[in-house]
């Protein structure tokens, strides 16, 4: 670490730690595991992800998306903390494996509408789950449960609790940025709300909180009925944390003009989550807001993330009595702000100006995230986005597959093709042939063939590779040519295309293959000339 960065790292780490404190408490409560689990998660994930991760200025800790999954798991496992911490440890190990296998680059390929949809969906879930606490009631588990309980909560509103929650939300929204540099808005809301609850208002509070160093939570073996649930939750946490962290890494790259190491970042996050689960902390990921605060406060190296975690550790050792009087309504107000910040308002404002399909995809993923589950939402979104892209590419490939002598730059090639007339049909393939285009390949060739054509020339000069679907399509074209008495010439195939066709077909289909288009056209002209002479000698009519 450079000494000239030390001051900035200390300032950035301390500021990020102060911002992380109320968020860690709130997210810990929202997870069902309690405020200290949130703080332990911020400490362990924050420290180990900073030391071993691949983004120098990133601050990691509990995030809204991870807490949504944990809250669902808490409800599904009836609050069995040992199984939840086992899932967190397993999620961390999954992330380490992702990094070792080099999956970081692939996770970043998730289309933006899918990311926008599930992140916005997570924001909506967080808001829905905090509506009952704002009204003075406990929040039922699950989005549907919270929505179903809402009429009951509205019929019995705890006015003081609601006013305190809305006041906290307003405070974090309108807290002056100039003051926020020294006293973060969430911290101010905790202090003001805690004082009001202690001296004036009778509202539900956090209550007694244990302080001190965490205890060890060794993983346990779930029962057979719970095994799949734990593994599924761990996989969702690992994937969601990976995506969340790498998106935050991109934000950090843009702000610092640096480039992160995706796979190392996954390994660092995995180590952090593994230790967090072992010591009773909730799962975490790269936190965008805390990372931005760190960078703007001067944080540049891994030391800033470590300082942030060590500050929280120091606070934990004596925090219990101070945090006991924090009202649940204040935490709910802070979490509603977190949920609103996660919703992708920037895209939603402009979505109507972009492609309709992208907007529909985003809305579908958002709906699945809120009312089904995250893994289904992301999987469905990625599959549909990929199929849409393949369809668009296939349409372009099919449109470009036609008889087009105007693409010939050589005068000799043009002359040979003009002399041959409709007897020689040249088809030019552009780029890789995808499985999406393969289904219509044979149909398009038949559609463009003239009745009097005798030789088909397929130009593969611009084709870098073929998949199995494209090979089958070429074989169908060859079979059609054979059945209709046409000759088939293949041109410009590279080694990969040649080997694929040979291996799949037991040899090259068609009648001949040529290195260049000119050679193929010369051979076609010569064949037509011989065929013409033979027909004249036999007295058969010529065409």
Short mmCIF file of C-alpha atoms in Angstrom, two decimals:
data_model
loop_
_atom_site.label_atom_id
_atom_site.label_comp_id
_atom_site.label_asym_id
_atom_site.label_seq_id
_atom_site.Cartn_x
_atom_site.Cartn_y
_atom_site.Cartn_z
CA UNK A 1 0.00 0.00 0.00
CA UNK A 2 1.34 3.45 -0.88
CA UNK A 3 1.69 5.81 2.08
CA UNK A 4 0.19 8.69 0.10
CA UNK A 5 -3.05 6.67 -0.07
CA UNK A 6 -3.13 5.99 3.68
CA UNK A 7 -4.99 9.14 4.69
CA UNK A 8 -7.64 8.68 2.00
CA UNK A 9 -8.06 5.01 2.88
CA UNK A 10 -8.53 5.82 6.56
CA UNK A 11 -11.05 8.57 5.80
CA UNK A 12 -12.90 6.48 3.22
CA UNK A 13 -12.97 3.37 5.41
CA UNK A 14 -14.21 5.23 8.50
CA UNK A 15 -16.90 7.06 6.54
CA UNK A 16 -18.05 3.84 4.85
CA UNK A 17 -18.11 2.12 8.25
CA UNK A 18 -20.35 4.81 9.72
CA UNK A 19 -22.70 4.51 6.73
CA UNK A 20 -22.66 0.71 6.99
CA UNK A 21 -23.60 0.61 10.70
CA UNK A 22 -27.33 1.44 10.47
CA UNK A 23 -27.72 -0.48 7.21
CA UNK A 24 -26.14 -3.60 8.72
CA UNK A 25 -28.47 -3.39 11.73
CA UNK A 26 -31.54 -2.88 9.53
CA UNK A 27 -30.65 -5.62 7.06
CA UNK A 28 -29.85 -8.02 9.89
CA UNK A 29 -33.32 -7.46 11.35
CA UNK A 30 -34.93 -7.83 7.91
CA UNK A 31 -33.16 -11.17 7.37
CA UNK A 32 -34.78 -12.63 10.49
CA UNK A 33 -31.42 -13.44 12.10
CA UNK A 34 -31.19 -10.24 14.15
CA UNK A 35 -29.18 -7.00 14.11
CA UNK A 36 -25.92 -8.55 15.33
CA UNK A 37 -25.97 -11.04 12.45
CA UNK A 38 -26.09 -8.04 10.13
CA UNK A 39 -23.10 -6.46 11.85
CA UNK A 40 -21.10 -9.68 11.85
CA UNK A 41 -21.85 -10.05 8.14
CA UNK A 42 -20.59 -6.52 7.50
CA UNK A 43 -17.41 -7.24 9.45
CA UNK A 44 -16.45 -10.61 7.97
CA UNK A 45 -17.59 -10.09 4.38
CA UNK A 46 -16.25 -6.52 4.44
CA UNK A 47 -12.80 -7.53 5.70
CA UNK A 48 -12.09 -10.70 3.72
CA UNK A 49 -13.60 -9.44 0.45
CA UNK A 50 -11.41 -6.36 0.73
CA UNK A 51 -8.22 -8.31 1.45
CA UNK A 52 -8.71 -11.14 -1.07
CA UNK A 53 -11.04 -9.54 -3.63
CA UNK A 54 -10.30 -8.12 -7.05
CA UNK A 55 -11.66 -4.56 -6.67
CA UNK A 56 -9.36 -2.35 -4.65
CA UNK A 57 -11.85 0.31 -3.52
CA UNK A 58 -14.94 -1.87 -3.08
CA UNK A 59 -16.81 -2.00 0.23
CA UNK A 60 -18.69 -5.24 0.84
CA UNK A 61 -21.33 -6.23 3.35
CA UNK A 62 -25.02 -7.08 3.71
CA UNK A 63 -27.13 -5.91 0.78
CA UNK A 64 -30.84 -5.80 0.05
CA UNK A 65 -30.85 -8.58 -2.57
CA UNK A 66 -29.03 -11.01 -0.30
CA UNK A 67 -31.32 -10.23 2.62
CA UNK A 68 -34.42 -10.95 0.52
CA UNK A 69 -33.15 -14.49 -0.11
CA UNK A 70 -32.17 -14.96 3.53
CA UNK A 71 -35.57 -13.78 4.75
CA UNK A 72 -37.27 -16.32 2.48
CA UNK A 73 -34.93 -19.06 3.68
CA UNK A 74 -35.56 -18.06 7.31
CA UNK A 75 -39.29 -18.54 6.77
CA UNK A 76 -38.88 -21.82 4.87
CA UNK A 77 -36.63 -23.31 7.57
CA UNK A 78 -38.78 -22.04 10.45
CA UNK A 79 -35.95 -19.87 11.72
CA UNK A 80 -33.38 -22.69 12.05
CA UNK A 81 -30.26 -20.51 12.30
CA UNK A 82 -27.80 -23.40 12.04
CA UNK A 83 -29.16 -24.41 8.61
CA UNK A 84 -29.22 -20.79 7.42
CA UNK A 85 -25.58 -20.28 8.40
CA UNK A 86 -24.77 -23.59 6.67
CA UNK A 87 -26.35 -22.22 3.48
CA UNK A 88 -24.27 -19.03 3.80
CA UNK A 89 -21.04 -21.03 4.19
CA UNK A 90 -21.99 -23.17 1.19
CA UNK A 91 -22.77 -20.03 -0.84
CA UNK A 92 -19.30 -18.71 -0.05
CA UNK A 93 -17.70 -21.97 -1.18
CA UNK A 94 -19.75 -21.84 -4.40
CA UNK A 95 -18.40 -18.34 -5.08
CA UNK A 96 -14.82 -19.47 -4.54
CA UNK A 97 -15.42 -22.29 -7.05
CA UNK A 98 -16.96 -19.78 -9.49
CA UNK A 99 -13.80 -17.69 -9.29
CA UNK A 100 -11.44 -20.65 -9.66
CA UNK A 101 -13.38 -21.87 -12.73
CA UNK A 102 -13.21 -18.37 -14.25
CA UNK A 103 -16.96 -17.79 -14.35
CA UNK A 104 -16.66 -14.09 -13.51
CA UNK A 105 -16.65 -13.03 -17.15
CA UNK A 106 -19.76 -15.12 -17.88
CA UNK A 107 -21.79 -13.75 -14.98
CA UNK A 108 -21.23 -10.27 -16.39
CA UNK A 109 -22.95 -11.36 -19.64
CA UNK A 110 -26.42 -11.27 -18.04
CA UNK A 111 -28.45 -8.80 -20.20
CA UNK A 112 -29.19 -5.43 -18.66
CA UNK A 113 -33.03 -5.73 -18.78
CA UNK A 114 -32.73 -8.94 -16.74
CA UNK A 115 -30.46 -7.28 -14.19
CA UNK A 116 -32.72 -4.24 -14.06
CA UNK A 117 -35.80 -6.43 -13.62
CA UNK A 118 -34.57 -8.57 -10.76
CA UNK A 119 -32.86 -5.67 -8.96
CA UNK A 120 -36.05 -3.59 -9.22
CA UNK A 121 -38.04 -6.63 -8.09
CA UNK A 122 -35.82 -6.97 -5.03
CA UNK A 123 -36.39 -3.29 -4.28
CA UNK A 124 -40.15 -3.83 -4.49
CA UNK A 125 -39.93 -6.87 -2.19
CA UNK A 126 -37.99 -4.90 0.44
CA UNK A 127 -40.59 -2.11 0.37
CA UNK A 128 -43.51 -4.56 0.61
CA UNK A 129 -41.92 -6.37 3.56
CA UNK A 130 -41.48 -3.08 5.47
CA UNK A 131 -45.06 -1.84 5.08
CA UNK A 132 -46.36 -3.75 8.11
CA UNK A 133 -43.46 -2.65 10.39
CA UNK A 134 -44.14 0.94 9.36
CA UNK A 135 -47.75 0.50 10.49
CA UNK A 136 -46.66 -1.00 13.82
CA UNK A 137 -47.06 -4.71 13.03
CA UNK A 138 -44.68 -7.61 12.52
CA UNK A 139 -44.02 -8.39 8.87
CA UNK A 140 -45.25 -11.84 7.78
CA UNK A 141 -42.83 -13.99 5.82
CA UNK A 142 -42.88 -13.74 2.05
CA UNK A 143 -44.17 -11.11 -0.33
CA UNK A 144 -47.63 -12.64 -0.69
CA UNK A 145 -47.93 -13.02 3.08
CA UNK A 146 -46.98 -9.38 3.61
CA UNK A 147 -49.47 -8.20 1.00
CA UNK A 148 -52.17 -10.42 2.48
CA UNK A 149 -51.55 -9.00 5.96
CA UNK A 150 -51.60 -5.40 4.76
CA UNK A 151 -55.42 -4.88 5.06
CA UNK A 152 -55.24 -6.05 8.68
CA UNK A 153 -52.33 -3.70 9.41
CA UNK A 154 -54.16 -0.80 7.77
CA UNK A 155 -57.15 -1.48 9.98
CA UNK A 156 -55.03 -1.14 13.14
CA UNK A 157 -52.42 1.53 12.52
CA UNK A 158 -49.94 2.44 15.28
CA UNK A 159 -49.93 6.18 14.57
CA UNK A 160 -46.77 7.06 16.51
CA UNK A 161 -44.88 4.20 14.85
CA UNK A 162 -46.07 5.27 11.38
CA UNK A 163 -45.13 8.91 11.93
CA UNK A 164 -41.70 7.91 13.23
CA UNK A 165 -41.11 5.61 10.23
CA UNK A 166 -42.25 8.20 7.70
CA UNK A 167 -40.19 10.84 9.48
CA UNK A 168 -37.11 8.62 9.27
CA UNK A 169 -37.77 8.02 5.57
CA UNK A 170 -38.12 11.76 4.97
CA UNK A 171 -34.94 12.45 6.95
CA UNK A 172 -32.78 10.04 4.93
CA UNK A 173 -34.29 11.38 1.71
CA UNK A 174 -33.84 15.08 2.39
CA UNK A 175 -30.77 15.08 4.64
CA UNK A 176 -28.43 17.78 3.22
CA UNK A 177 -25.56 16.36 1.21
CA UNK A 178 -23.16 18.87 2.78
CA UNK A 179 -23.97 17.54 6.25
CA UNK A 180 -24.01 13.96 4.98
CA UNK A 181 -20.25 14.16 4.41
CA UNK A 182 -19.80 14.23 8.17
CA UNK A 183 -22.96 12.58 9.51
CA UNK A 184 -24.60 10.06 7.12
CA UNK A 185 -28.38 10.29 6.87
CA UNK A 186 -29.09 6.72 8.12
CA UNK A 187 -26.96 7.34 11.20
CA UNK A 188 -28.78 10.60 11.89
CA UNK A 189 -32.11 8.78 11.59
CA UNK A 190 -30.94 6.15 14.11
CA UNK A 191 -29.80 8.76 16.62
CA UNK A 192 -32.91 10.96 16.33
CA UNK A 193 -35.28 7.99 16.30
CA UNK A 194 -33.52 6.37 19.24
CA UNK A 195 -33.72 9.55 21.31
CA UNK A 196 -37.42 9.97 20.52
CA UNK A 197 -38.16 6.35 21.42
CA UNK A 198 -36.18 6.62 24.64
CA UNK A 199 -37.68 9.86 25.90
CA UNK A 200 -41.00 10.52 24.15
CA UNK A 201 -42.58 7.74 22.07
CA UNK A 202 -43.79 4.29 23.06
CA UNK A 203 -42.92 2.27 19.97
CA UNK A 204 -41.43 -1.20 19.39
CA UNK A 205 -37.62 -1.22 19.63
CA UNK A 206 -34.84 -3.70 18.95
CA UNK A 207 -34.48 -4.64 22.62
CA UNK A 208 -31.51 -6.32 24.27
CA UNK A 209 -28.70 -7.05 21.83
CA UNK A 210 -25.75 -9.27 22.75
CA UNK A 211 -22.36 -7.66 22.20
CA UNK A 212 -18.86 -9.01 22.03
CA UNK A 213 -17.04 -11.39 19.74
CA UNK A 214 -19.13 -13.84 17.71
CA UNK A 215 -19.25 -17.57 18.40
CA UNK A 216 -18.39 -20.30 15.93
CA UNK A 217 -21.28 -21.84 13.94
CA UNK A 218 -20.03 -25.01 12.29
CA UNK A 219 -22.05 -26.23 9.28
CA UNK A 220 -24.61 -28.97 9.95
CA UNK A 221 -25.99 -31.67 7.69
CA UNK A 222 -29.62 -30.90 6.80
CA UNK A 223 -32.29 -33.56 6.87
CA UNK A 224 -33.15 -35.04 3.48
CA UNK A 225 -36.33 -32.95 3.25
CA UNK A 226 -34.33 -29.74 3.81
CA UNK A 227 -31.19 -30.59 1.86
CA UNK A 228 -32.44 -29.35 -1.53
CA UNK A 229 -33.80 -26.16 0.04
CA UNK A 230 -30.43 -25.33 1.63
CA UNK A 231 -28.46 -26.09 -1.54
CA UNK A 232 -30.88 -24.09 -3.70
CA UNK A 233 -30.70 -21.10 -1.36
CA UNK A 234 -26.90 -21.32 -1.28
CA UNK A 235 -26.73 -21.35 -5.07
CA UNK A 236 -29.10 -18.36 -5.33
CA UNK A 237 -27.05 -16.45 -2.74
CA UNK A 238 -23.83 -17.27 -4.59
CA UNK A 239 -25.14 -16.20 -8.00
CA UNK A 240 -26.93 -13.12 -6.71
CA UNK A 241 -23.94 -12.06 -4.64
CA UNK A 242 -21.64 -12.59 -7.62
CA UNK A 243 -23.80 -10.46 -9.92
CA UNK A 244 -24.33 -7.77 -7.28
CA UNK A 245 -20.60 -7.60 -6.51
CA UNK A 246 -19.45 -7.48 -10.12
CA UNK A 247 -21.96 -4.75 -10.96
CA UNK A 248 -20.59 -2.71 -8.06
CA UNK A 249 -17.07 -3.44 -9.33
CA UNK A 250 -18.03 -1.88 -12.68
CA UNK A 251 -19.26 1.22 -10.84
CA UNK A 252 -15.95 1.40 -8.96
CA UNK A 253 -14.02 0.98 -12.23
CA UNK A 254 -15.87 3.90 -13.80
CA UNK A 255 -15.18 6.14 -10.81
CA UNK A 256 -11.50 5.23 -10.32
CA UNK A 257 -10.57 4.59 -13.99
CA UNK A 258 -9.21 1.19 -13.02
CA UNK A 259 -10.10 -2.38 -14.01
CA UNK A 260 -11.12 -5.02 -11.52
CA UNK A 261 -10.33 -8.74 -11.61
CA UNK A 262 -13.71 -10.51 -11.83
CA UNK A 263 -12.57 -13.98 -10.82
CA UNK A 264 -10.45 -12.76 -7.93
CA UNK A 265 -13.42 -10.69 -6.77
CA UNK A 266 -15.58 -13.81 -6.69
CA UNK A 267 -12.94 -15.65 -4.65
CA UNK A 268 -12.71 -12.75 -2.18
CA UNK A 269 -16.50 -12.54 -1.82
CA UNK A 270 -16.63 -16.31 -1.35
CA UNK A 271 -14.02 -16.26 1.41
CA UNK A 272 -15.90 -13.42 3.11
CA UNK A 273 -19.26 -15.19 3.00
CA UNK A 274 -17.72 -18.45 4.19
CA UNK A 275 -16.26 -16.79 7.29
CA UNK A 276 -19.45 -14.79 7.81
CA UNK A 277 -21.53 -17.97 7.93
CA UNK A 278 -19.03 -19.66 10.25
CA UNK A 279 -19.26 -16.80 12.75
CA UNK A 280 -22.98 -16.05 12.67
CA UNK A 281 -23.09 -13.30 10.07
CA UNK A 282 -25.49 -12.90 7.16
CA UNK A 283 -24.36 -13.15 3.55
CA UNK A 284 -23.12 -10.06 1.78
CA UNK A 285 -21.82 -8.70 -1.51
CA UNK A 286 -20.27 -5.59 -2.99
CA UNK A 287 -22.38 -2.65 -1.77
CA UNK A 288 -22.72 0.12 -4.34
CA UNK A 289 -23.64 2.99 -2.03
CA UNK A 290 -20.93 2.22 0.51
CA UNK A 291 -18.37 1.77 -2.29
CA UNK A 292 -19.28 5.16 -3.77
CA UNK A 293 -19.02 6.79 -0.32
CA UNK A 294 -15.61 5.19 0.19
CA UNK A 295 -14.24 6.38 -3.16
CA UNK A 296 -15.62 9.91 -2.76
CA UNK A 297 -14.10 10.08 0.72
CA UNK A 298 -10.65 9.19 -0.60
CA UNK A 299 -10.53 5.39 -0.38
CA UNK A 300 -8.31 3.90 -3.08
CA UNK A 301 -6.84 0.59 -1.90
CA UNK A 302 -7.90 -2.59 -0.08
CA UNK A 303 -6.98 -0.94 3.21
CA UNK A 304 -10.14 1.19 3.07
CA UNK A 305 -12.38 -1.90 3.09
CA UNK A 306 -10.38 -3.41 5.93
CA UNK A 307 -10.64 -0.18 7.96
CA UNK A 308 -14.42 -0.15 7.41
CA UNK A 309 -14.70 -3.69 8.81
CA UNK A 310 -12.37 -3.09 11.77
CA UNK A 311 -14.31 0.04 12.74
CA UNK A 312 -17.53 -2.00 12.84
CA UNK A 313 -15.76 -4.65 14.94
CA UNK A 314 -14.72 -2.00 17.44
CA UNK A 315 -18.28 -0.70 17.61
CA UNK A 316 -19.72 -4.19 18.08
CA UNK A 317 -17.67 -4.75 21.22
CA UNK A 318 -19.70 -2.08 23.04
CA UNK A 319 -22.73 -1.44 20.85
CA UNK A 320 -25.42 -3.54 22.54
CA UNK A 321 -26.74 -1.06 25.14
CA UNK A 322 -26.73 1.82 22.64
CA UNK A 323 -28.57 -0.08 19.91
CA UNK A 324 -31.23 -1.58 22.16
CA UNK A 325 -33.44 1.54 21.93
CA UNK A 326 -33.40 1.82 18.14
CA UNK A 327 -37.07 1.77 17.00
CA UNK A 328 -38.10 -0.84 14.45
CA UNK A 329 -39.98 1.91 12.59
CA UNK A 330 -36.72 3.79 12.02
CA UNK A 331 -35.11 0.68 10.56
CA UNK A 332 -38.20 0.19 8.38
CA UNK A 333 -37.92 3.75 7.10
CA UNK A 334 -34.24 3.25 6.27
CA UNK A 335 -35.01 -0.04 4.50
CA UNK A 336 -37.77 1.55 2.41
CA UNK A 337 -35.15 4.04 1.23
CA UNK A 338 -32.82 1.12 0.45
CA UNK A 339 -35.61 -0.54 -1.56
CA UNK A 340 -36.38 2.66 -3.46
CA UNK A 341 -32.69 3.08 -4.28
CA UNK A 342 -32.47 -0.46 -5.65
CA UNK A 343 -35.37 0.08 -8.08
CA UNK A 344 -33.89 1.03 -11.46
CA UNK A 345 -35.66 4.37 -11.88
CA UNK A 346 -33.08 5.54 -14.41
CA UNK A 347 -34.06 2.78 -16.85
CA UNK A 348 -37.78 2.96 -16.10
CA UNK A 349 -37.87 6.64 -17.03
CA UNK A 350 -36.43 5.89 -20.47
CA UNK A 351 -37.73 2.38 -21.08
CA UNK A 352 -40.60 3.51 -23.33
CA UNK A 353 -38.07 5.05 -25.71
CA UNK A 354 -36.15 1.79 -26.18
CA UNK A 355 -37.08 -1.57 -27.71
CA UNK A 356 -40.43 -2.84 -26.45
CA UNK A 357 -39.09 -6.36 -26.04
CA UNK A 358 -36.48 -5.18 -23.53
CA UNK A 359 -39.15 -3.39 -21.50
CA UNK A 360 -41.41 -6.47 -21.55
CA UNK A 361 -38.46 -8.66 -20.49
CA UNK A 362 -37.65 -6.32 -17.62
CA UNK A 363 -41.27 -6.25 -16.41
CA UNK A 364 -41.55 -10.04 -16.67
CA UNK A 365 -38.37 -10.57 -14.63
CA UNK A 366 -39.57 -8.02 -12.08
CA UNK A 367 -42.90 -9.85 -11.72
CA UNK A 368 -41.27 -13.26 -11.38
CA UNK A 369 -38.84 -11.88 -8.80
CA UNK A 370 -41.62 -10.46 -6.65
CA UNK A 371 -44.19 -13.23 -6.93
CA UNK A 372 -42.18 -16.40 -7.71
CA UNK A 373 -38.47 -16.46 -6.84
CA UNK A 374 -35.16 -14.96 -7.91
CA UNK A 375 -33.63 -18.01 -9.57
CA UNK A 376 -36.70 -18.55 -11.76
CA UNK A 377 -36.76 -14.87 -12.67
CA UNK A 378 -33.09 -14.71 -13.68
CA UNK A 379 -33.12 -18.08 -15.46
CA UNK A 380 -36.26 -17.23 -17.44
CA UNK A 381 -34.92 -13.78 -18.27
CA UNK A 382 -31.54 -15.03 -19.50
CA UNK A 383 -33.10 -17.80 -21.60
CA UNK A 384 -35.65 -15.49 -23.22
CA UNK A 385 -33.04 -12.79 -23.83
CA UNK A 386 -30.70 -15.33 -25.43
CA UNK A 387 -33.47 -16.74 -27.64
CA UNK A 388 -34.47 -13.24 -28.70
CA UNK A 389 -30.88 -12.42 -29.62
CA UNK A 390 -30.48 -15.69 -31.56
CA UNK A 391 -33.72 -14.94 -33.42
CA UNK A 392 -32.49 -11.47 -34.41
CA UNK A 393 -29.13 -12.81 -35.57
CA UNK A 394 -30.84 -15.64 -37.46
CA UNK A 395 -33.10 -13.18 -39.27
CA UNK A 396 -30.09 -11.15 -40.39
CA UNK A 397 -28.26 -14.29 -41.52
CA UNK A 398 -31.26 -15.55 -43.48
CA UNK A 399 -31.84 -12.14 -45.09
CA UNK A 400 -28.21 -12.04 -46.18
CA UNK A 401 -28.37 -15.56 -47.62
CA UNK A 402 -29.32 -14.92 -51.22
CA UNK A 403 -28.04 -14.94 -54.76
CA UNK A 404 -26.17 -11.64 -54.96
CA UNK A 405 -23.67 -11.23 -57.81
CA UNK A 406 -23.36 -7.54 -56.88
CA UNK A 407 -21.12 -8.61 -54.01
CA UNK A 408 -18.49 -9.89 -56.44
CA UNK A 409 -15.57 -7.49 -56.67
CA UNK A 410 -13.60 -9.38 -59.29
CA UNK A 411 -14.55 -8.53 -62.93
CA UNK A 412 -13.59 -12.08 -63.92
CA UNK A 413 -15.98 -13.57 -61.36
CA UNK A 414 -18.79 -11.28 -62.55
CA UNK A 415 -18.15 -12.21 -66.16
CA UNK A 416 -18.18 -15.94 -65.41
CA UNK A 417 -21.39 -15.64 -63.40
CA UNK A 418 -23.10 -13.51 -66.06
CA UNK A 419 -22.13 -15.97 -68.80
CA UNK A 420 -23.55 -18.85 -66.77
CA UNK A 421 -26.88 -17.05 -66.29
CA UNK A 422 -29.39 -18.91 -64.13
CA UNK A 423 -27.52 -22.17 -64.51
CA UNK A 424 -25.14 -21.27 -61.63
CA UNK A 425 -26.56 -20.03 -58.33
CA UNK A 426 -24.13 -18.49 -55.87
CA UNK A 427 -25.08 -18.27 -52.20
CA UNK A 428 -22.91 -16.17 -49.91
CA UNK A 429 -23.00 -16.94 -46.16
CA UNK A 430 -22.03 -14.03 -43.91
CA UNK A 431 -20.59 -14.75 -40.47
CA UNK A 432 -21.17 -17.78 -38.23
CA UNK A 433 -24.27 -19.83 -39.01
CA UNK A 434 -26.29 -20.10 -35.79
CA UNK A 435 -28.75 -22.83 -34.96
CA UNK A 436 -31.46 -20.18 -35.23
CA UNK A 437 -30.74 -19.66 -38.92
CA UNK A 438 -30.14 -23.34 -39.71
CA UNK A 439 -33.84 -24.25 -39.59
CA UNK A 440 -34.63 -21.97 -42.56
CA UNK A 441 -31.38 -22.42 -44.45
CA UNK A 442 -32.52 -25.12 -46.86
CA UNK A 443 -35.86 -23.40 -47.45
CA UNK A 444 -34.17 -20.13 -48.39
CA UNK A 445 -31.82 -21.86 -50.83
CA UNK A 446 -34.73 -23.65 -52.51
CA UNK A 447 -36.71 -20.41 -52.59
CA UNK A 448 -33.98 -18.51 -54.46
CA UNK A 449 -33.00 -21.26 -56.88
CA UNK A 450 -34.12 -20.62 -60.47
CA UNK A 451 -35.89 -23.49 -62.30
CA UNK A 452 -33.04 -23.83 -64.79
CA UNK A 453 -30.22 -23.86 -62.23
CA UNK A 454 -27.75 -26.74 -62.54
CA UNK A 455 -24.95 -25.87 -60.10
CA UNK A 456 -25.20 -24.47 -56.57
CA UNK A 457 -22.16 -22.72 -55.13
CA UNK A 458 -22.13 -22.22 -51.35
CA UNK A 459 -19.52 -19.65 -50.30
CA UNK A 460 -18.23 -20.22 -46.73
CA UNK A 461 -15.40 -17.66 -46.93
CA UNK A 462 -16.91 -15.51 -44.12
CA UNK A 463 -18.00 -18.43 -41.94
CA UNK A 464 -15.58 -19.04 -39.00
CA UNK A 465 -17.32 -22.16 -37.65
CA UNK A 466 -20.42 -24.34 -37.92
CA UNK A 467 -22.52 -25.90 -35.19
CA UNK A 468 -24.38 -29.20 -35.51
CA UNK A 469 -27.59 -27.50 -36.64
CA UNK A 470 -25.78 -25.73 -39.48
CA UNK A 471 -24.08 -28.98 -40.53
CA UNK A 472 -27.46 -30.69 -40.78
CA UNK A 473 -28.78 -27.78 -42.85
CA UNK A 474 -25.87 -28.08 -45.30
CA UNK A 475 -26.50 -31.82 -45.56
CA UNK A 476 -30.17 -31.12 -46.38
CA UNK A 477 -29.13 -28.69 -49.13
CA UNK A 478 -26.78 -31.34 -50.54
CA UNK A 479 -29.56 -33.95 -50.46
CA UNK A 480 -31.96 -31.56 -52.23
CA UNK A 481 -29.33 -30.84 -54.90
CA UNK A 482 -28.70 -34.54 -55.44
CA UNK A 483 -32.42 -35.37 -55.75
CA UNK A 484 -32.99 -32.55 -58.25
CA UNK A 485 -29.95 -33.41 -60.37
CA UNK A 486 -27.92 -30.34 -59.39
CA UNK A 487 -24.22 -30.19 -58.59
CA UNK A 488 -23.11 -28.67 -55.28
CA UNK A 489 -19.78 -26.84 -54.90
CA UNK A 490 -18.43 -25.70 -51.52
CA UNK A 491 -16.06 -22.71 -51.43
CA UNK A 492 -13.70 -21.01 -48.95
CA UNK A 493 -14.06 -23.36 -45.99
CA UNK A 494 -11.47 -22.93 -43.25
CA UNK A 495 -9.97 -25.88 -41.38
CA UNK A 496 -12.58 -25.78 -38.61
CA UNK A 497 -15.54 -25.79 -41.00
CA UNK A 498 -13.96 -28.49 -43.21
CA UNK A 499 -13.23 -30.79 -40.26
CA UNK A 500 -16.71 -30.30 -38.78
CA UNK A 501 -18.41 -31.19 -42.07
CA UNK A 502 -16.12 -34.17 -42.65
CA UNK A 503 -16.49 -35.56 -39.13
CA UNK A 504 -20.23 -35.15 -38.98
CA UNK A 505 -20.97 -36.26 -42.54
CA UNK A 506 -18.35 -38.96 -42.99
CA UNK A 507 -16.81 -36.81 -45.70
CA UNK A 508 -17.57 -33.50 -47.39
CA UNK A 509 -21.10 -33.24 -48.82
CA UNK A 510 -21.61 -32.09 -52.39
CA UNK A 511 -19.58 -32.74 -55.53
CA UNK A 512 -16.44 -30.66 -55.00
CA UNK A 513 -14.80 -28.09 -52.75
CA UNK A 514 -12.63 -25.12 -53.76
CA UNK A 515 -10.33 -22.70 -52.01
CA UNK A 516 -11.55 -19.60 -53.85
CA UNK A 517 -14.80 -18.48 -55.43
CA UNK A 518 -13.03 -17.86 -58.74
CA UNK A 519 -11.87 -21.49 -58.89
CA UNK A 520 -15.41 -22.69 -58.21
CA UNK A 521 -16.92 -20.46 -60.90
CA UNK A 522 -14.29 -21.57 -63.44
CA UNK A 523 -15.04 -25.21 -62.62
CA UNK A 524 -18.78 -24.56 -62.91
CA UNK A 525 -18.37 -22.88 -66.30
CA UNK A 526 -16.19 -25.73 -67.55
CA UNK A 527 -18.72 -28.30 -66.31
CA UNK A 528 -21.58 -26.47 -68.03
CA UNK A 529 -19.58 -26.28 -71.25
CA UNK A 530 -18.88 -30.04 -71.22
CA UNK A 531 -22.50 -30.74 -70.38
CA UNK A 532 -23.62 -28.50 -73.25
CA UNK A 533 -21.28 -30.27 -75.71
CA UNK A 534 -22.52 -33.65 -74.54
CA UNK A 535 -26.13 -32.64 -75.03
CA UNK A 536 -25.38 -31.31 -78.53
CA UNK A 537 -23.65 -34.57 -79.46
CA UNK A 538 -26.56 -36.65 -78.24
CA UNK A 539 -29.16 -34.54 -80.04
CA UNK A 540 -30.95 -33.69 -76.77
CA UNK A 541 -32.52 -30.27 -76.47
CA UNK A 542 -30.44 -27.67 -74.58
CA UNK A 543 -31.57 -24.98 -72.20
#
